[in-house]
Amino acid sequence: MACSANVDLEALRMKNIAFIKQHRTDDVRTLALQASRYPEVDMPFVLEQIQGWQTARRKLPGWAKEDVLFPPHLAMEQCSSEATARYKCGIVERLISAEERQKGMMADLTGGFGVDFSYMARGFGKAVYVERQERLCAVARHNFDCLGVKNAEVVHGDGIAYLHGLQEKVALLYLDPARRDVHGSKTYAIEDCSPDVAALSDRLIERANLVLIKLSPMLDWHAAVERMKHVCEVHIVSVGGECKELLLVMRQNGGELRLFCANDDAVFACNPSEESGRMPMTNDVKAGLWLYEPNASVMKGGCFGVLAERFKVKGVGRNSHLFVADGPVKGFPGRGFEIVAVSSMNRKDLKEKLGGLEKANVTVRNFPLNVAELRKRLRLKEGGDGYLFATTVGGNHTLIFCKKQG
């Protein structure tokens, strides 16, 4: 579906703009099958633009405009969302003063579609976007102008070669290594991504006051920090309860490592060194208490001892990662539920405690059955206003039925 790099993309867009506007919300697969009906239309290009716009409307609402050009599907799939791009921009604004940004320079060494660059670049005196694919450079030049990113310099070239050619230290370097191998398969390990940022750690910190790196959310952050050098902050970023990005911030003499677990507007931050491994536990789980489930970023961050201490909650089972409190806990980074009933898997107990329950939202943690198996065993349909947590408390398989807080 991709067009040749040397095609005049703006001219192509103008030629096909009426068709794109008319069919912007149509099913792309259906349009592809009808291609022979529109011989005057550059169908590969318009399908790419329609599909890109439909993705942007959900992922990048600020980019879902008529004059924005969209890249091939893979670049759209891999680019940051508007929410995560804004989050990264917040990191940069917190760690680099407005004066330093205004006087200094940033460079994105792995440009791609340019979403992250477009947000971070605005506060800098000079901002350089580097990308190996000529077509993505053409798309970026067009879009940065449309979006009002006036200080952008687009460089068609290799980001690592650009890094090695830097003569002076810049304020910020940003990298989002490609996480696909030569066969197009997804990769997650730092050394399997391109470029290998671990091997470049020293050079990056030599050439920038601050380095920000985006990695796969599948990576274990402890392992990532061990492989890298100079890491001072780790950010686990979730949107709508789903982990989207793992970010590493590097700076020379950055001080003690800090962990940030972000989910939408909620951020739980701590020093991993605070995690002693000791956590208050309880087997006394009963109706009237409140059950708390950490959000996806906190679950991945894993500093549960710090979490329990800070919010005065107690763990339910060492590996369940569920917590209870006597009442509502303000600001807890996750979901809160009022416990209505607690049952064992004993048939009599189930009938007494959960009799009449026909549907529920089911979560399984440290439990021998998966969700589908438990639904079948209990003859439960999905949905409803109730929430059923299946876990292990004091060595006993336990069902905790709740209603959502607020």
mmCIF file of C-alpha atoms in Angstrom:
data_model
loop_
_atom_site.group_PDB
_atom_site.id
_atom_site.type_symbol
_atom_site.label_atom_id
_atom_site.label_comp_id
_atom_site.label_asym_id
_atom_site.label_seq_id
_atom_site.Cartn_x
_atom_site.Cartn_y
_atom_site.Cartn_z
ATOM 1 C CA MET A 1 0.000 0.000 0.000
ATOM 2 C CA ALA A 2 3.021 2.293 0.409
ATOM 3 C CA CYS A 3 3.957 4.815 -2.262
ATOM 4 C CA SER A 4 7.414 5.419 -3.649
ATOM 5 C CA ALA A 5 9.552 7.814 -1.620
ATOM 6 C CA ASN A 6 10.184 10.203 -4.510
ATOM 7 C CA VAL A 7 6.463 10.810 -5.185
ATOM 8 C CA ASP A 8 5.215 14.346 -4.481
ATOM 9 C CA LEU A 9 2.973 13.399 -1.562
ATOM 10 C CA GLU A 10 1.225 16.764 -1.333
ATOM 11 C CA ALA A 11 0.364 16.696 -5.033
ATOM 12 C CA LEU A 12 -0.894 13.157 -4.624
ATOM 13 C CA ARG A 13 -3.018 14.199 -1.658
ATOM 14 C CA MET A 14 -4.537 17.131 -3.538
ATOM 15 C CA LYS A 15 -5.339 14.960 -6.541
ATOM 16 C CA ASN A 16 -7.193 12.438 -4.388
ATOM 17 C CA ILE A 17 -8.502 14.663 -1.609
ATOM 18 C CA ALA A 18 -12.128 14.615 -2.724
ATOM 19 C CA PHE A 19 -12.219 10.812 -2.690
ATOM 20 C CA ILE A 20 -10.480 10.668 0.699
ATOM 21 C CA LYS A 21 -12.972 13.135 2.239
ATOM 22 C CA GLN A 22 -15.960 11.304 0.776
ATOM 23 C CA HIS A 23 -14.850 7.861 1.971
ATOM 24 C CA ARG A 24 -12.970 8.767 5.151
ATOM 25 C CA THR A 25 -15.201 6.665 7.396
ATOM 26 C CA ASP A 26 -15.680 3.739 5.004
ATOM 27 C CA ASP A 27 -14.340 0.248 5.606
ATOM 28 C CA VAL A 28 -10.848 0.083 4.053
ATOM 29 C CA ARG A 29 -11.110 -3.582 3.098
ATOM 30 C CA THR A 30 -14.377 -2.981 1.254
ATOM 31 C CA LEU A 31 -12.851 -0.026 -0.618
ATOM 32 C CA ALA A 32 -9.861 -2.155 -1.620
ATOM 33 C CA LEU A 33 -12.170 -4.736 -3.166
ATOM 34 C CA GLN A 34 -13.918 -1.973 -5.126
ATOM 35 C CA ALA A 35 -10.669 -0.486 -6.516
ATOM 36 C CA SER A 36 -11.544 -1.310 -10.154
ATOM 37 C CA ARG A 37 -14.557 1.020 -9.906
ATOM 38 C CA TYR A 38 -12.248 4.025 -9.386
ATOM 39 C CA PRO A 39 -9.524 3.879 -12.077
ATOM 40 C CA GLU A 40 -8.818 7.602 -11.711
ATOM 41 C CA VAL A 41 -7.948 7.217 -8.023
ATOM 42 C CA ASP A 42 -4.506 6.240 -6.684
ATOM 43 C CA MET A 43 -6.073 3.544 -4.548
ATOM 44 C CA PRO A 44 -2.964 2.416 -2.586
ATOM 45 C CA PHE A 45 -2.374 6.000 -1.479
ATOM 46 C CA VAL A 46 -5.976 6.842 -0.569
ATOM 47 C CA LEU A 47 -6.421 3.597 1.371
ATOM 48 C CA GLU A 48 -3.283 4.413 3.336
ATOM 49 C CA GLN A 49 -4.600 7.905 4.105
ATOM 50 C CA ILE A 50 -8.079 6.712 5.062
ATOM 51 C CA GLN A 51 -6.713 3.957 7.287
ATOM 52 C CA GLY A 52 -4.242 6.401 8.852
ATOM 53 C CA TRP A 53 -6.967 8.958 9.565
ATOM 54 C CA GLN A 54 -9.192 6.314 11.151
ATOM 55 C CA THR A 55 -6.309 5.246 13.419
ATOM 56 C CA ALA A 56 -5.475 8.857 14.267
ATOM 57 C CA ARG A 57 -9.061 9.652 15.234
ATOM 58 C CA ARG A 58 -8.703 7.133 18.071
ATOM 59 C CA LYS A 59 -4.990 7.357 18.847
ATOM 60 C CA LEU A 60 -4.046 10.905 17.825
ATOM 61 C CA PRO A 61 -7.185 13.072 17.758
ATOM 62 C CA GLY A 62 -5.106 16.229 17.337
ATOM 63 C CA TRP A 63 -3.681 14.790 14.100
ATOM 64 C CA ALA A 64 -6.995 13.675 12.564
ATOM 65 C CA LYS A 65 -7.053 16.638 10.193
ATOM 66 C CA GLU A 66 -7.663 16.910 6.463
ATOM 67 C CA ASP A 67 -4.246 18.367 5.671
ATOM 68 C CA VAL A 68 -2.171 15.841 7.662
ATOM 69 C CA LEU A 69 -0.446 13.075 5.708
ATOM 70 C CA PHE A 70 -0.295 9.575 7.159
ATOM 71 C CA PRO A 71 2.524 7.058 6.756
ATOM 72 C CA PRO A 72 2.310 3.307 6.012
ATOM 73 C CA HIS A 73 0.350 1.202 8.513
ATOM 74 C CA LEU A 74 3.408 -0.078 10.436
ATOM 75 C CA ALA A 75 4.574 3.455 11.258
ATOM 76 C CA MET A 76 1.066 4.324 12.476
ATOM 77 C CA GLU A 77 0.977 1.171 14.585
ATOM 78 C CA GLN A 78 4.350 1.888 16.204
ATOM 79 C CA CYS A 79 3.953 5.624 16.807
ATOM 80 C CA SER A 80 3.105 7.028 20.217
ATOM 81 C CA SER A 81 -0.424 8.008 21.108
ATOM 82 C CA GLU A 82 -1.253 11.631 21.822
ATOM 83 C CA ALA A 83 -1.591 10.813 25.532
ATOM 84 C CA THR A 84 1.844 9.197 25.824
ATOM 85 C CA ALA A 85 3.474 11.917 23.718
ATOM 86 C CA ARG A 86 2.093 14.553 26.086
ATOM 87 C CA TYR A 87 3.406 12.543 29.032
ATOM 88 C CA LYS A 88 6.916 12.500 27.569
ATOM 89 C CA CYS A 89 6.662 16.219 26.936
ATOM 90 C CA GLY A 90 5.853 16.643 30.639
ATOM 91 C CA ILE A 91 9.018 14.762 31.608
ATOM 92 C CA VAL A 92 11.127 17.028 29.412
ATOM 93 C CA GLU A 93 9.511 20.209 30.746
ATOM 94 C CA ARG A 94 10.054 19.060 34.336
ATOM 95 C CA LEU A 95 13.726 18.152 33.899
ATOM 96 C CA ILE A 96 14.889 20.834 31.457
ATOM 97 C CA SER A 97 14.194 24.454 32.314
ATOM 98 C CA ALA A 98 12.329 26.657 29.865
ATOM 99 C CA GLU A 99 15.450 28.831 29.493
ATOM 100 C CA GLU A 100 17.674 25.839 28.709
ATOM 101 C CA ARG A 101 15.163 24.565 26.169
ATOM 102 C CA GLN A 102 14.804 27.943 24.514
ATOM 103 C CA LYS A 103 18.561 28.365 24.191
ATOM 104 C CA GLY A 104 19.312 24.717 23.462
ATOM 105 C CA MET A 105 18.717 21.969 20.969
ATOM 106 C CA MET A 106 17.003 18.596 20.954
ATOM 107 C CA ALA A 107 17.336 15.750 18.475
ATOM 108 C CA ASP A 108 15.069 12.781 17.829
ATOM 109 C CA LEU A 109 17.409 10.151 16.380
ATOM 110 C CA THR A 110 14.651 7.707 15.364
ATOM 111 C CA GLY A 111 12.058 10.068 13.875
ATOM 112 C CA GLY A 112 9.343 7.714 12.587
ATOM 113 C CA PHE A 113 5.963 9.405 12.172
ATOM 114 C CA GLY A 114 7.223 12.235 14.398
ATOM 115 C CA VAL A 115 4.475 12.343 17.024
ATOM 116 C CA ASP A 116 6.772 12.492 20.062
ATOM 117 C CA PHE A 117 9.064 14.931 18.282
ATOM 118 C CA SER A 118 6.196 17.291 17.446
ATOM 119 C CA TYR A 119 5.281 17.663 21.123
ATOM 120 C CA MET A 120 8.780 17.887 22.609
ATOM 121 C CA ALA A 121 10.239 20.129 19.911
ATOM 122 C CA ARG A 122 8.058 23.170 20.508
ATOM 123 C CA GLY A 123 9.916 24.513 23.528
ATOM 124 C CA PHE A 124 13.424 24.246 22.022
ATOM 125 C CA GLY A 125 15.362 26.842 20.105
ATOM 126 C CA LYS A 126 16.315 24.152 17.590
ATOM 127 C CA ALA A 127 14.828 20.712 17.058
ATOM 128 C CA VAL A 128 16.218 18.078 14.687
ATOM 129 C CA TYR A 129 14.261 15.075 13.426
ATOM 130 C CA VAL A 130 16.450 12.298 11.965
ATOM 131 C CA GLU A 131 14.966 9.439 9.938
ATOM 132 C CA ARG A 132 16.448 6.862 7.541
ATOM 133 C CA GLN A 133 13.305 6.430 5.435
ATOM 134 C CA GLU A 134 13.022 9.179 2.849
ATOM 135 C CA ARG A 135 9.241 8.893 2.617
ATOM 136 C CA LEU A 136 8.787 9.371 6.366
ATOM 137 C CA CYS A 137 10.982 12.477 6.108
ATOM 138 C CA ALA A 138 8.699 13.848 3.373
ATOM 139 C CA VAL A 139 5.624 13.126 5.512
ATOM 140 C CA ALA A 140 7.288 14.767 8.529
ATOM 141 C CA ARG A 141 8.211 17.954 6.636
ATOM 142 C CA HIS A 142 4.622 18.328 5.453
ATOM 143 C CA ASN A 143 3.027 17.579 8.818
ATOM 144 C CA PHE A 144 5.327 19.715 10.962
ATOM 145 C CA ASP A 145 4.410 22.691 8.803
ATOM 146 C CA CYS A 146 0.680 21.861 9.056
ATOM 147 C CA LEU A 147 0.921 21.437 12.836
ATOM 148 C CA GLY A 148 2.860 24.649 13.404
ATOM 149 C CA VAL A 149 6.180 23.072 14.473
ATOM 150 C CA LYS A 150 8.210 25.902 12.972
ATOM 151 C CA ASN A 151 11.588 25.105 14.537
ATOM 152 C CA ALA A 152 11.856 21.604 13.054
ATOM 153 C CA GLU A 153 14.806 20.579 10.913
ATOM 154 C CA VAL A 154 14.243 17.292 9.080
ATOM 155 C CA VAL A 155 17.372 15.251 8.361
ATOM 156 C CA HIS A 156 17.218 12.245 6.042
ATOM 157 C CA GLY A 157 19.946 10.014 7.417
ATOM 158 C CA ASP A 158 21.030 7.528 10.059
ATOM 159 C CA GLY A 159 20.414 8.649 13.635
ATOM 160 C CA ILE A 160 23.509 6.956 15.024
ATOM 161 C CA ALA A 161 25.717 8.532 12.388
ATOM 162 C CA TYR A 162 24.153 11.861 13.346
ATOM 163 C CA LEU A 163 24.902 11.129 17.025
ATOM 164 C CA HIS A 164 28.562 10.410 16.304
ATOM 165 C CA GLY A 165 28.768 13.571 14.222
ATOM 166 C CA LEU A 166 27.553 15.868 16.998
ATOM 167 C CA GLN A 167 30.335 18.240 17.970
ATOM 168 C CA GLU A 168 28.642 19.933 20.923
ATOM 169 C CA LYS A 169 26.464 18.693 23.754
ATOM 170 C CA VAL A 170 22.731 19.139 23.214
ATOM 171 C CA ALA A 171 19.957 19.588 25.769
ATOM 172 C CA LEU A 172 18.019 16.436 24.849
ATOM 173 C CA LEU A 173 18.381 13.287 22.786
ATOM 174 C CA TYR A 174 15.336 11.083 22.218
ATOM 175 C CA LEU A 175 15.297 7.548 20.823
ATOM 176 C CA ASP A 176 12.558 5.028 20.120
ATOM 177 C CA PRO A 177 14.458 1.949 18.858
ATOM 178 C CA ALA A 178 12.740 -0.172 16.203
ATOM 179 C CA ARG A 179 11.306 -3.282 17.843
ATOM 180 C CA ARG A 180 11.093 -5.504 14.766
ATOM 181 C CA ASP A 181 13.767 -7.763 13.284
ATOM 182 C CA VAL A 182 14.702 -8.125 9.611
ATOM 183 C CA HIS A 183 11.788 -10.539 9.151
ATOM 184 C CA GLY A 184 9.268 -8.090 10.589
ATOM 185 C CA SER A 185 8.780 -10.056 13.806
ATOM 186 C CA LYS A 186 8.452 -8.166 17.088
ATOM 187 C CA THR A 187 11.465 -8.027 19.406
ATOM 188 C CA TYR A 188 11.618 -6.847 23.005
ATOM 189 C CA ALA A 189 15.162 -7.228 24.360
ATOM 190 C CA ILE A 190 17.220 -4.035 24.223
ATOM 191 C CA GLU A 191 20.062 -5.722 22.332
ATOM 192 C CA ASP A 192 17.636 -6.999 19.668
ATOM 193 C CA CYS A 193 16.245 -3.538 18.915
ATOM 194 C CA SER A 194 17.735 -1.122 16.420
ATOM 195 C CA PRO A 195 19.709 0.782 17.461
ATOM 196 C CA ASP A 196 21.058 -1.062 20.522
ATOM 197 C CA VAL A 197 20.787 1.813 22.996
ATOM 198 C CA ALA A 198 22.598 -0.137 25.732
ATOM 199 C CA ALA A 199 25.740 -0.240 23.604
ATOM 200 C CA LEU A 200 25.357 3.503 22.984
ATOM 201 C CA SER A 201 24.788 4.537 26.617
ATOM 202 C CA ASP A 202 28.128 6.259 27.136
ATOM 203 C CA ARG A 203 28.072 8.068 23.801
ATOM 204 C CA LEU A 204 24.523 9.289 24.362
ATOM 205 C CA ILE A 205 25.332 10.769 27.750
ATOM 206 C CA GLU A 206 28.495 12.372 26.350
ATOM 207 C CA ARG A 207 26.432 14.251 23.795
ATOM 208 C CA ALA A 208 23.317 15.225 25.781
ATOM 209 C CA ASN A 209 22.413 16.666 29.149
ATOM 210 C CA LEU A 210 19.321 14.475 29.152
ATOM 211 C CA VAL A 211 18.482 11.302 27.231
ATOM 212 C CA LEU A 212 14.959 9.891 26.951
ATOM 213 C CA ILE A 213 14.455 6.376 25.571
ATOM 214 C CA LYS A 214 11.193 4.627 24.754
ATOM 215 C CA LEU A 215 11.189 0.825 25.088
ATOM 216 C CA SER A 216 8.687 -2.002 24.887
ATOM 217 C CA PRO A 217 6.270 -2.281 27.831
ATOM 218 C CA MET A 218 6.967 -6.031 27.704
ATOM 219 C CA LEU A 219 10.461 -5.483 29.095
ATOM 220 C CA ASP A 220 11.213 -5.997 32.775
ATOM 221 C CA TRP A 221 12.337 -2.591 33.974
ATOM 222 C CA HIS A 222 14.896 -4.030 36.384
ATOM 223 C CA ALA A 223 16.616 -5.856 33.521
ATOM 224 C CA ALA A 224 16.475 -2.729 31.354
ATOM 225 C CA VAL A 225 18.159 -0.623 34.047
ATOM 226 C CA GLU A 226 20.855 -3.283 34.519
ATOM 227 C CA ARG A 227 21.621 -3.295 30.791
ATOM 228 C CA MET A 228 21.770 0.493 30.529
ATOM 229 C CA LYS A 229 23.971 3.086 32.194
ATOM 230 C CA HIS A 230 23.206 6.449 33.761
ATOM 231 C CA VAL A 231 19.472 5.736 34.251
ATOM 232 C CA CYS A 232 17.970 8.083 36.856
ATOM 233 C CA GLU A 233 14.236 7.632 36.168
ATOM 234 C CA VAL A 234 12.009 4.791 35.000
ATOM 235 C CA HIS A 235 8.501 5.560 33.759
ATOM 236 C CA ILE A 236 5.883 2.873 33.184
ATOM 237 C CA VAL A 237 3.113 4.529 31.187
ATOM 238 C CA SER A 238 -0.404 3.126 30.860
ATOM 239 C CA VAL A 239 -3.454 4.516 29.098
ATOM 240 C CA GLY A 240 -6.896 3.290 30.066
ATOM 241 C CA GLY A 241 -5.439 0.532 32.209
ATOM 242 C CA GLU A 242 -3.157 -0.882 29.478
ATOM 243 C CA CYS A 243 0.649 -0.624 29.640
ATOM 244 C CA LYS A 244 1.856 1.237 26.568
ATOM 245 C CA GLU A 245 5.456 2.305 27.136
ATOM 246 C CA LEU A 246 8.536 1.862 29.269
ATOM 247 C CA LEU A 247 10.611 5.039 29.378
ATOM 248 C CA LEU A 248 14.155 5.431 30.673
ATOM 249 C CA VAL A 249 15.605 8.831 31.546
ATOM 250 C CA MET A 250 19.393 9.101 31.534
ATOM 251 C CA ARG A 251 21.591 11.873 32.822
ATOM 252 C CA GLN A 252 25.077 12.058 34.250
ATOM 253 C CA ASN A 253 25.154 12.050 38.050
ATOM 254 C CA GLY A 254 21.372 11.767 38.087
ATOM 255 C CA GLY A 255 21.149 10.662 41.709
ATOM 256 C CA GLU A 256 19.027 7.903 43.203
ATOM 257 C CA LEU A 257 16.827 5.937 40.821
ATOM 258 C CA ARG A 258 13.182 7.036 40.796
ATOM 259 C CA LEU A 259 10.236 4.961 39.547
ATOM 260 C CA PHE A 260 7.074 6.540 38.113
ATOM 261 C CA CYS A 261 3.977 4.430 37.473
ATOM 262 C CA ALA A 262 1.566 6.493 35.382
ATOM 263 C CA ASN A 263 -1.965 5.580 34.355
ATOM 264 C CA ASP A 264 -3.845 8.389 32.617
ATOM 265 C CA ASP A 265 -3.674 11.300 35.091
ATOM 266 C CA ALA A 266 -2.657 9.216 38.126
ATOM 267 C CA VAL A 267 1.051 8.871 38.937
ATOM 268 C CA PHE A 268 2.535 6.760 41.727
ATOM 269 C CA ALA A 269 6.205 7.595 42.274
ATOM 270 C CA CYS A 270 8.753 6.097 44.632
ATOM 271 C CA ASN A 271 12.398 5.225 45.069
ATOM 272 C CA PRO A 272 12.862 1.480 44.434
ATOM 273 C CA SER A 273 15.407 1.504 47.257
ATOM 274 C CA GLU A 274 12.466 2.043 49.640
ATOM 275 C CA GLU A 275 11.172 -1.444 48.773
ATOM 276 C CA SER A 276 12.284 -3.631 51.686
ATOM 277 C CA GLY A 277 10.407 -6.739 50.604
ATOM 278 C CA ARG A 278 8.404 -6.613 53.841
ATOM 279 C CA MET A 279 4.707 -5.982 53.431
ATOM 280 C CA PRO A 280 1.857 -6.120 55.949
ATOM 281 C CA MET A 281 -0.364 -9.103 55.128
ATOM 282 C CA THR A 282 -3.762 -10.307 56.280
ATOM 283 C CA ASN A 283 -5.896 -13.406 56.015
ATOM 284 C CA ASP A 284 -8.878 -11.603 57.494
ATOM 285 C CA VAL A 285 -10.815 -10.775 54.325
ATOM 286 C CA LYS A 286 -14.510 -10.228 54.966
ATOM 287 C CA ALA A 287 -17.612 -8.330 53.956
ATOM 288 C CA GLY A 288 -17.501 -4.656 54.875
ATOM 289 C CA LEU A 289 -13.807 -4.198 54.077
ATOM 290 C CA TRP A 290 -12.542 -2.532 50.912
ATOM 291 C CA LEU A 291 -10.535 -4.344 48.246
ATOM 292 C CA TYR A 292 -7.951 -2.513 46.120
ATOM 293 C CA GLU A 293 -6.432 -3.576 42.813
ATOM 294 C CA PRO A 294 -3.368 -1.595 41.610
ATOM 295 C CA ASN A 295 -3.436 -0.230 38.077
ATOM 296 C CA ALA A 296 -1.416 -1.821 35.263
ATOM 297 C CA SER A 297 1.640 0.428 35.710
ATOM 298 C CA VAL A 298 1.890 -0.200 39.447
ATOM 299 C CA MET A 299 1.475 -3.930 38.829
ATOM 300 C CA LYS A 300 4.431 -3.833 36.449
ATOM 301 C CA GLY A 301 6.435 -1.529 38.725
ATOM 302 C CA GLY A 302 6.138 -3.994 41.588
ATOM 303 C CA CYS A 303 6.948 -1.787 44.576
ATOM 304 C CA PHE A 304 4.076 -3.275 46.565
ATOM 305 C CA GLY A 305 5.698 -2.819 49.979
ATOM 306 C CA VAL A 306 6.026 0.935 49.408
ATOM 307 C CA LEU A 307 2.453 1.017 48.094
ATOM 308 C CA ALA A 308 1.090 -0.768 51.166
ATOM 309 C CA GLU A 309 3.000 1.475 53.548
ATOM 310 C CA ARG A 310 2.037 4.710 51.822
ATOM 311 C CA PHE A 311 -1.681 3.945 51.567
ATOM 312 C CA LYS A 312 -1.982 1.907 54.790
ATOM 313 C CA VAL A 313 -3.392 -1.180 53.071
ATOM 314 C CA LYS A 314 -2.608 -4.864 53.679
ATOM 315 C CA GLY A 315 -1.748 -7.486 51.107
ATOM 316 C CA VAL A 316 -4.047 -10.424 50.389
ATOM 317 C CA GLY A 317 -1.756 -13.343 49.585
ATOM 318 C CA ARG A 318 1.912 -12.843 48.731
ATOM 319 C CA ASN A 319 1.421 -13.292 44.963
ATOM 320 C CA SER A 320 -2.110 -11.956 44.557
ATOM 321 C CA HIS A 321 -1.206 -8.256 44.424
ATOM 322 C CA LEU A 322 -4.578 -7.358 45.919
ATOM 323 C CA PHE A 323 -4.978 -5.229 49.031
ATOM 324 C CA VAL A 324 -7.612 -4.584 51.691
ATOM 325 C CA ALA A 325 -8.388 -1.651 53.947
ATOM 326 C CA ASP A 326 -10.975 -0.903 56.615
ATOM 327 C CA GLY A 327 -12.547 1.829 54.494
ATOM 328 C CA PRO A 328 -12.125 3.926 51.342
ATOM 329 C CA VAL A 329 -8.507 4.895 50.548
ATOM 330 C CA LYS A 330 -8.145 8.284 48.891
ATOM 331 C CA GLY A 331 -5.774 8.483 45.930
ATOM 332 C CA PHE A 332 -4.967 4.785 45.655
ATOM 333 C CA PRO A 333 -3.452 4.176 42.178
ATOM 334 C CA GLY A 334 -5.953 1.625 40.958
ATOM 335 C CA ARG A 335 -9.512 0.453 41.449
ATOM 336 C CA GLY A 336 -11.363 0.261 44.758
ATOM 337 C CA PHE A 337 -14.260 -2.054 45.665
ATOM 338 C CA GLU A 338 -16.494 -2.579 48.655
ATOM 339 C CA ILE A 339 -16.499 -6.257 49.661
ATOM 340 C CA VAL A 340 -20.025 -7.670 49.739
ATOM 341 C CA ALA A 341 -19.332 -11.361 50.342
ATOM 342 C CA VAL A 342 -16.414 -13.771 50.729
ATOM 343 C CA SER A 343 -16.727 -17.462 49.897
ATOM 344 C CA SER A 344 -14.624 -20.581 49.711
ATOM 345 C CA MET A 345 -15.029 -22.978 46.784
ATOM 346 C CA ASN A 346 -17.100 -25.264 48.994
ATOM 347 C CA ARG A 347 -20.487 -25.910 47.348
ATOM 348 C CA LYS A 348 -22.483 -25.113 50.483
ATOM 349 C CA ASP A 349 -20.518 -21.933 51.089
ATOM 350 C CA LEU A 350 -20.956 -20.854 47.472
ATOM 351 C CA LYS A 351 -24.706 -21.356 47.672
ATOM 352 C CA GLU A 352 -24.939 -19.401 50.908
ATOM 353 C CA LYS A 353 -22.636 -16.504 49.938
ATOM 354 C CA LEU A 354 -23.065 -16.265 46.164
ATOM 355 C CA GLY A 355 -26.368 -18.005 45.541
ATOM 356 C CA GLY A 356 -28.419 -16.264 42.892
ATOM 357 C CA LEU A 357 -25.422 -14.562 41.278
ATOM 358 C CA GLU A 358 -25.869 -14.896 37.506
ATOM 359 C CA LYS A 359 -23.254 -12.521 36.075
ATOM 360 C CA ALA A 360 -20.100 -10.728 37.211
ATOM 361 C CA ASN A 361 -16.828 -9.212 36.002
ATOM 362 C CA VAL A 362 -14.257 -11.849 36.939
ATOM 363 C CA THR A 363 -10.561 -11.391 37.781
ATOM 364 C CA VAL A 364 -8.261 -14.284 38.676
ATOM 365 C CA ARG A 365 -5.081 -13.775 40.735
ATOM 366 C CA ASN A 366 -2.987 -16.616 42.167
ATOM 367 C CA PHE A 367 -5.795 -19.105 41.613
ATOM 368 C CA PRO A 368 -5.805 -22.589 40.006
ATOM 369 C CA LEU A 369 -8.584 -21.842 37.476
ATOM 370 C CA ASN A 370 -8.513 -19.275 34.676
ATOM 371 C CA VAL A 371 -11.414 -16.901 34.059
ATOM 372 C CA ALA A 372 -13.164 -19.120 31.487
ATOM 373 C CA GLU A 373 -12.872 -22.195 33.705
ATOM 374 C CA LEU A 374 -14.197 -20.346 36.748
ATOM 375 C CA ARG A 375 -17.136 -18.918 34.804
ATOM 376 C CA LYS A 376 -18.022 -22.430 33.654
ATOM 377 C CA ARG A 377 -17.701 -23.862 37.173
ATOM 378 C CA LEU A 378 -19.924 -21.144 38.656
ATOM 379 C CA ARG A 379 -22.217 -20.829 35.624
ATOM 380 C CA LEU A 380 -21.575 -17.104 35.502
ATOM 381 C CA LYS A 381 -22.207 -14.818 32.558
ATOM 382 C CA GLU A 382 -19.911 -11.907 31.850
ATOM 383 C CA GLY A 383 -20.785 -8.330 32.854
ATOM 384 C CA GLY A 384 -23.139 -6.784 35.351
ATOM 385 C CA ASP A 385 -22.419 -4.430 38.233
ATOM 386 C CA GLY A 386 -20.622 -6.963 40.415
ATOM 387 C CA TYR A 387 -16.920 -7.872 40.490
ATOM 388 C CA LEU A 388 -15.641 -11.276 41.501
ATOM 389 C CA PHE A 389 -11.985 -11.709 42.482
ATOM 390 C CA ALA A 390 -10.695 -15.275 42.698
ATOM 391 C CA THR A 391 -7.487 -15.574 44.695
ATOM 392 C CA THR A 392 -5.725 -17.476 47.471
ATOM 393 C CA VAL A 393 -5.973 -16.254 51.061
ATOM 394 C CA GLY A 394 -4.027 -18.063 53.767
ATOM 395 C CA GLY A 395 -3.584 -21.055 51.488
ATOM 396 C CA ASN A 396 -7.327 -21.294 50.770
ATOM 397 C CA HIS A 397 -8.882 -20.673 47.367
ATOM 398 C CA THR A 398 -11.207 -17.742 47.936
ATOM 399 C CA LEU A 399 -13.840 -15.799 46.009
ATOM 400 C CA ILE A 400 -14.337 -12.130 46.895
ATOM 401 C CA PHE A 401 -17.515 -10.523 45.561
ATOM 402 C CA CYS A 402 -17.485 -6.729 45.400
ATOM 403 C CA LYS A 403 -19.191 -3.598 44.220
ATOM 404 C CA LYS A 404 -17.114 -0.885 42.590
ATOM 405 C CA GLN A 405 -16.197 2.206 44.589
ATOM 406 C CA GLY A 406 -17.893 5.445 43.599
#
